[in-house]
Amino acid sequence: MRYLAFFLALVLAPAALHAQSEDPIQTLIDENKDAQAYAQAQASADAGDPRGHEWLGWMYDNGRGVTADLERAVHHYRVAIGGGQNFARWRVGVLIDKGETQGTLEEAVALFEAAAKEDFSNAVVSLAVMKATGRGTPVDYPGALENYMRAAGLGNAHGVQGVGVLLMLGQGVEQDRAEAAAWFLASAMAGNATGQANFQRAIDGMSEEEVELVMARANELAAELGIKGEAVFESEPVDEPAG
């Protein structure tokens, strides 16, 4: 008997997956200087900068530099939304969808759409989820697929995973388990743990030759999407019981 082992080089393309402009508050957060980050965000917000309010929303949301307080977080997020901040739009949409703050599902969709128009990839993914599940908008599998593909092109690993789900279920596209497995594996290569689990499920029962083809396709997708690394197939013997 033999078993299959999968080794992934989890090296992401930073420009493709997590492009960010330099932000002094982000630098302070990265250095665990939360109190200083909070003070700078507060000063920025007091000066009328919506980005400062967005940061304050995140800090109250996550309890960084201040005691967690979702009500205050949403207040600052909504001020930031008034200033066109996309993370705030996305996060309030998520909180509405989860029932953790007031608002309708239709409002959540509108917030996702506004941020998605400016290529905020998390919002593009969330919009795809809403279309796939019919929350706040009619079920629209082709629209969900279009948004997942767009998010994948923007370097969002959840978008890559979402394409795999629709391929696996045959929603908005012809069902194709092998292609779904390749998308799942590509998402895993980009650091998506759910993609890794779904990949293992998708290849269940496939032959070694079929899995090798899936890995080759996943490597093609990774190259197209700017994910650096390679999925490598290995097969090793397993000791069989004596006798």
CSV table of C-alpha atoms in Angstrom, one decimal:
chain,number,residue,atom,x,y,z
A,1,MET,CA,0.0,0.0,0.0
A,2,ARG,CA,1.1,3.6,-0.5
A,3,TYR,CA,0.0,6.9,0.7
A,4,LEU,CA,0.1,10.4,-0.8
A,5,ALA,CA,1.9,13.3,0.9
A,6,PHE,CA,1.5,16.9,-0.2
A,7,PHE,CA,4.1,19.5,0.4
A,8,LEU,CA,3.3,23.2,-0.3
A,9,ALA,CA,5.8,26.0,-0.6
A,10,LEU,CA,3.7,28.7,1.2
A,11,VAL,CA,5.4,31.7,-0.2
A,12,LEU,CA,3.0,34.5,-1.1
A,13,ALA,CA,3.5,37.2,-3.6
A,14,PRO,CA,3.3,40.2,-1.3
A,15,ALA,CA,2.4,42.7,-3.9
A,16,ALA,CA,-0.4,40.6,-5.2
A,17,LEU,CA,-1.9,39.3,-2.0
A,18,HIS,CA,-1.4,42.0,0.7
A,19,ALA,CA,-0.6,45.3,-1.1
A,20,GLN,CA,-0.6,48.1,1.4
A,21,SER,CA,0.6,51.7,1.4
A,22,GLU,CA,2.8,52.7,4.4
A,23,ASP,CA,0.7,53.6,7.4
A,24,PRO,CA,2.4,54.9,10.6
A,25,ILE,CA,-0.5,53.5,12.7
A,26,GLN,CA,-0.1,50.1,11.1
A,27,THR,CA,3.6,50.2,11.9
A,28,LEU,CA,2.9,50.9,15.5
A,29,ILE,CA,0.4,48.0,15.6
A,30,ASP,CA,2.9,45.7,14.1
A,31,GLU,CA,5.4,46.7,16.8
A,32,ASN,CA,2.7,46.0,19.5
A,33,LYS,CA,2.7,49.7,20.5
A,34,ASP,CA,-1.0,49.7,20.8
A,35,ALA,CA,-1.3,52.7,23.2
A,36,GLN,CA,0.7,54.9,20.8
A,37,ALA,CA,-1.3,53.7,17.9
A,38,TYR,CA,-4.6,54.5,19.7
A,39,ALA,CA,-3.3,58.0,20.5
A,40,GLN,CA,-2.3,58.6,16.9
A,41,ALA,CA,-5.6,57.3,15.6
A,42,GLN,CA,-7.5,59.5,18.1
A,43,ALA,CA,-5.6,62.6,17.0
A,44,SER,CA,-6.2,61.8,13.4
A,45,ALA,CA,-9.9,61.3,14.0
A,46,ASP,CA,-10.1,64.6,16.0
A,47,ALA,CA,-8.5,66.3,13.0
A,48,GLY,CA,-11.4,65.0,10.9
A,49,ASP,CA,-9.6,62.2,9.1
A,50,PRO,CA,-12.0,59.3,8.3
A,51,ARG,CA,-9.0,57.0,8.3
A,52,GLY,CA,-8.4,57.8,11.9
A,53,HIS,CA,-12.0,56.8,12.7
A,54,GLU,CA,-11.6,53.6,10.7
A,55,TRP,CA,-8.6,52.8,12.9
A,56,LEU,CA,-10.5,53.6,16.1
A,57,GLY,CA,-13.2,51.3,14.9
A,58,TRP,CA,-10.8,48.5,14.4
A,59,MET,CA,-9.2,49.1,17.8
A,60,TYR,CA,-12.5,49.0,19.6
A,61,ASP,CA,-13.6,46.0,17.5
A,62,ASN,CA,-10.5,44.0,18.4
A,63,GLY,CA,-9.6,45.4,21.8
A,64,ARG,CA,-6.2,46.8,20.7
A,65,GLY,CA,-5.1,49.7,22.8
A,66,VAL,CA,-8.5,50.0,24.4
A,67,THR,CA,-11.2,47.8,25.9
A,68,ALA,CA,-13.2,46.1,23.2
A,69,ASP,CA,-16.5,47.9,22.6
A,70,LEU,CA,-18.5,46.9,19.5
A,71,GLU,CA,-20.9,49.8,19.8
A,72,ARG,CA,-18.1,52.3,19.8
A,73,ALA,CA,-16.4,50.4,17.0
A,74,VAL,CA,-19.5,50.6,14.8
A,75,HIS,CA,-19.8,54.3,15.6
A,76,HIS,CA,-16.3,55.0,14.4
A,77,TYR,CA,-16.7,52.7,11.4
A,78,ARG,CA,-19.9,54.6,10.3
A,79,VAL,CA,-18.1,57.9,10.6
A,80,ALA,CA,-15.3,56.4,8.4
A,81,ILE,CA,-17.9,55.1,5.9
A,82,GLY,CA,-19.1,58.7,5.5
A,83,GLY,CA,-15.6,59.5,4.5
A,84,GLY,CA,-15.5,56.6,1.9
A,85,GLN,CA,-13.3,54.1,3.9
A,86,ASN,CA,-13.6,50.7,2.4
A,87,PHE,CA,-12.5,48.5,5.3
A,88,ALA,CA,-15.2,50.2,7.4
A,89,ARG,CA,-17.8,49.5,4.7
A,90,TRP,CA,-16.8,45.9,4.6
A,91,ARG,CA,-16.6,45.4,8.3
A,92,VAL,CA,-20.0,47.0,9.1
A,93,GLY,CA,-21.5,44.9,6.3
A,94,VAL,CA,-20.1,41.7,7.9
A,95,LEU,CA,-21.4,42.7,11.4
A,96,ILE,CA,-24.9,43.4,9.9
A,97,ASP,CA,-24.8,40.0,8.1
A,98,LYS,CA,-23.8,38.3,11.4
A,99,GLY,CA,-26.6,40.1,13.3
A,100,GLU,CA,-24.1,41.8,15.6
A,101,THR,CA,-25.2,45.4,14.8
A,102,GLN,CA,-28.3,47.0,13.4
A,103,GLY,CA,-29.0,47.1,9.7
A,104,THR,CA,-30.7,45.1,6.9
A,105,LEU,CA,-29.1,42.5,4.7
A,106,GLU,CA,-29.8,44.8,1.8
A,107,GLU,CA,-27.7,47.5,3.5
A,108,ALA,CA,-24.9,45.0,4.0
A,109,VAL,CA,-25.0,44.2,0.3
A,110,ALA,CA,-24.9,47.9,-0.6
A,111,LEU,CA,-21.9,48.4,1.6
A,112,PHE,CA,-20.1,45.4,0.0
A,113,GLU,CA,-21.0,46.8,-3.4
A,114,ALA,CA,-19.6,50.2,-2.6
A,115,ALA,CA,-16.3,48.8,-1.4
A,116,ALA,CA,-16.1,46.3,-4.2
A,117,LYS,CA,-16.4,49.0,-6.8
A,118,GLU,CA,-13.0,50.3,-5.5
A,119,ASP,CA,-11.5,46.8,-5.7
A,120,PHE,CA,-11.5,46.1,-1.9
A,121,SER,CA,-11.1,42.4,-2.3
A,122,ASN,CA,-12.7,41.3,1.0
A,123,ALA,CA,-15.9,43.1,0.0
A,124,VAL,CA,-15.8,41.4,-3.4
A,125,VAL,CA,-15.7,38.1,-1.7
A,126,SER,CA,-18.5,39.0,0.7
A,127,LEU,CA,-20.6,40.2,-2.2
A,128,ALA,CA,-20.0,36.8,-3.9
A,129,VAL,CA,-21.1,35.0,-0.7
A,130,MET,CA,-24.3,37.1,-0.5
A,131,LYS,CA,-25.1,36.3,-4.2
A,132,ALA,CA,-24.4,32.6,-3.7
A,133,THR,CA,-26.6,32.4,-0.6
A,134,GLY,CA,-29.3,34.8,-1.5
A,135,ARG,CA,-28.8,37.0,1.5
A,136,GLY,CA,-30.0,40.6,0.9
A,137,THR,CA,-30.1,39.9,-2.9
A,138,PRO,CA,-31.5,37.2,-5.1
A,139,VAL,CA,-29.5,34.0,-5.5
A,140,ASP,CA,-27.2,34.6,-8.4
A,141,TYR,CA,-24.6,31.9,-8.9
A,142,PRO,CA,-23.1,33.4,-12.1
A,143,GLY,CA,-22.7,36.7,-10.3
A,144,ALA,CA,-21.2,34.9,-7.3
A,145,LEU,CA,-18.7,33.2,-9.6
A,146,GLU,CA,-17.8,36.4,-11.3
A,147,ASN,CA,-17.1,38.1,-8.0
A,148,TYR,CA,-15.1,35.1,-6.7
A,149,MET,CA,-13.0,35.2,-9.9
A,150,ARG,CA,-12.5,38.9,-9.6
A,151,ALA,CA,-11.4,38.6,-5.9
A,152,ALA,CA,-9.0,35.8,-6.9
A,153,GLY,CA,-7.6,38.1,-9.6
A,154,LEU,CA,-7.1,40.7,-6.8
A,155,GLY,CA,-5.0,38.2,-4.9
A,156,ASN,CA,-7.6,37.2,-2.3
A,157,ALA,CA,-7.2,33.6,-1.1
A,158,HIS,CA,-10.8,33.4,0.0
A,159,GLY,CA,-11.8,34.3,-3.6
A,160,VAL,CA,-9.7,31.4,-4.9
A,161,GLN,CA,-11.4,29.1,-2.4
A,162,GLY,CA,-14.8,30.4,-3.4
A,163,VAL,CA,-14.3,29.5,-7.1
A,164,GLY,CA,-13.4,26.0,-5.9
A,165,VAL,CA,-16.7,25.7,-4.0
A,166,LEU,CA,-18.8,26.7,-6.9
A,167,LEU,CA,-17.0,24.3,-9.2
A,168,MET,CA,-17.4,21.5,-6.6
A,169,LEU,CA,-21.1,22.1,-6.3
A,170,GLY,CA,-21.8,23.0,-10.0
A,171,GLN,CA,-23.3,26.4,-9.1
A,172,GLY,CA,-23.0,28.9,-11.9
A,173,VAL,CA,-20.6,26.7,-13.7
A,174,GLU,CA,-20.4,23.0,-14.9
A,175,GLN,CA,-19.5,20.8,-12.0
A,176,ASP,CA,-15.8,19.7,-12.1
A,177,ARG,CA,-14.3,18.0,-9.1
A,178,ALA,CA,-10.8,18.0,-10.5
A,179,GLU,CA,-10.8,21.7,-11.4
A,180,ALA,CA,-12.4,22.4,-8.0
A,181,ALA,CA,-9.6,20.5,-6.3
A,182,ALA,CA,-7.0,22.6,-8.2
A,183,TRP,CA,-8.6,25.8,-7.1
A,184,PHE,CA,-8.8,24.6,-3.5
A,185,LEU,CA,-5.1,23.7,-3.6
A,186,ALA,CA,-4.2,27.1,-5.1
A,187,SER,CA,-6.1,28.7,-2.2
A,188,ALA,CA,-4.2,26.6,0.3
A,189,MET,CA,-0.9,27.6,-1.3
A,190,ALA,CA,-2.0,31.2,-0.6
A,191,GLY,CA,-2.6,30.3,3.1
A,192,ASN,CA,-6.3,29.4,3.2
A,193,ALA,CA,-6.8,26.6,5.7
A,194,THR,CA,-10.3,25.9,4.5
A,195,GLY,CA,-8.9,25.4,1.0
A,196,GLN,CA,-6.5,22.8,2.3
A,197,ALA,CA,-9.3,20.9,4.0
A,198,ASN,CA,-11.5,21.1,0.9
A,199,PHE,CA,-8.7,20.0,-1.3
A,200,GLN,CA,-8.3,16.8,0.7
A,201,ARG,CA,-12.0,16.1,0.4
A,202,ALA,CA,-12.1,16.8,-3.3
A,203,ILE,CA,-9.3,14.3,-4.1
A,204,ASP,CA,-10.7,11.5,-2.0
A,205,GLY,CA,-10.9,8.4,-4.3
A,206,MET,CA,-8.7,9.9,-7.1
A,207,SER,CA,-5.9,7.9,-8.5
A,208,GLU,CA,-2.3,9.1,-8.1
A,209,GLU,CA,-2.3,10.1,-11.8
A,210,GLU,CA,-5.4,12.2,-11.3
A,211,VAL,CA,-3.9,13.9,-8.3
A,212,GLU,CA,-0.7,14.7,-10.2
A,213,LEU,CA,-2.8,16.4,-12.9
A,214,VAL,CA,-4.7,18.4,-10.2
A,215,MET,CA,-1.4,19.6,-8.8
A,216,ALA,CA,-0.1,20.6,-12.1
A,217,ARG,CA,-3.3,22.6,-12.7
A,218,ALA,CA,-3.0,24.2,-9.2
A,219,ASN,CA,0.6,25.3,-10.0
A,220,GLU,CA,-0.7,26.8,-13.3
A,221,LEU,CA,-3.4,28.7,-11.3
A,222,ALA,CA,-0.8,29.8,-8.7
A,223,ALA,CA,1.4,31.3,-11.4
A,224,GLU,CA,-1.5,33.1,-13.0
A,225,LEU,CA,-2.6,34.5,-9.6
A,226,GLY,CA,0.8,35.6,-8.4
A,227,ILE,CA,1.1,32.9,-5.7
A,228,LYS,CA,4.7,31.9,-5.5
A,229,GLY,CA,5.4,28.3,-4.5
A,230,GLU,CA,4.8,24.9,-5.8
A,231,ALA,CA,2.6,21.9,-4.9
A,232,VAL,CA,4.7,18.8,-5.0
A,233,PHE,CA,3.4,15.2,-5.3
A,234,GLU,CA,5.1,12.4,-3.4
A,235,SER,CA,4.3,8.8,-2.9
A,236,GLU,CA,6.0,6.6,-0.3
A,237,PRO,CA,5.6,3.0,0.8
A,238,VAL,CA,3.8,2.2,4.0
A,239,ASP,CA,4.9,-0.8,6.1
A,240,GLU,CA,2.4,-3.6,5.7
A,241,PRO,CA,1.4,-6.0,8.5
A,242,ALA,CA,3.7,-9.0,8.9
A,243,GLY,CA,2.3,-12.5,8.1
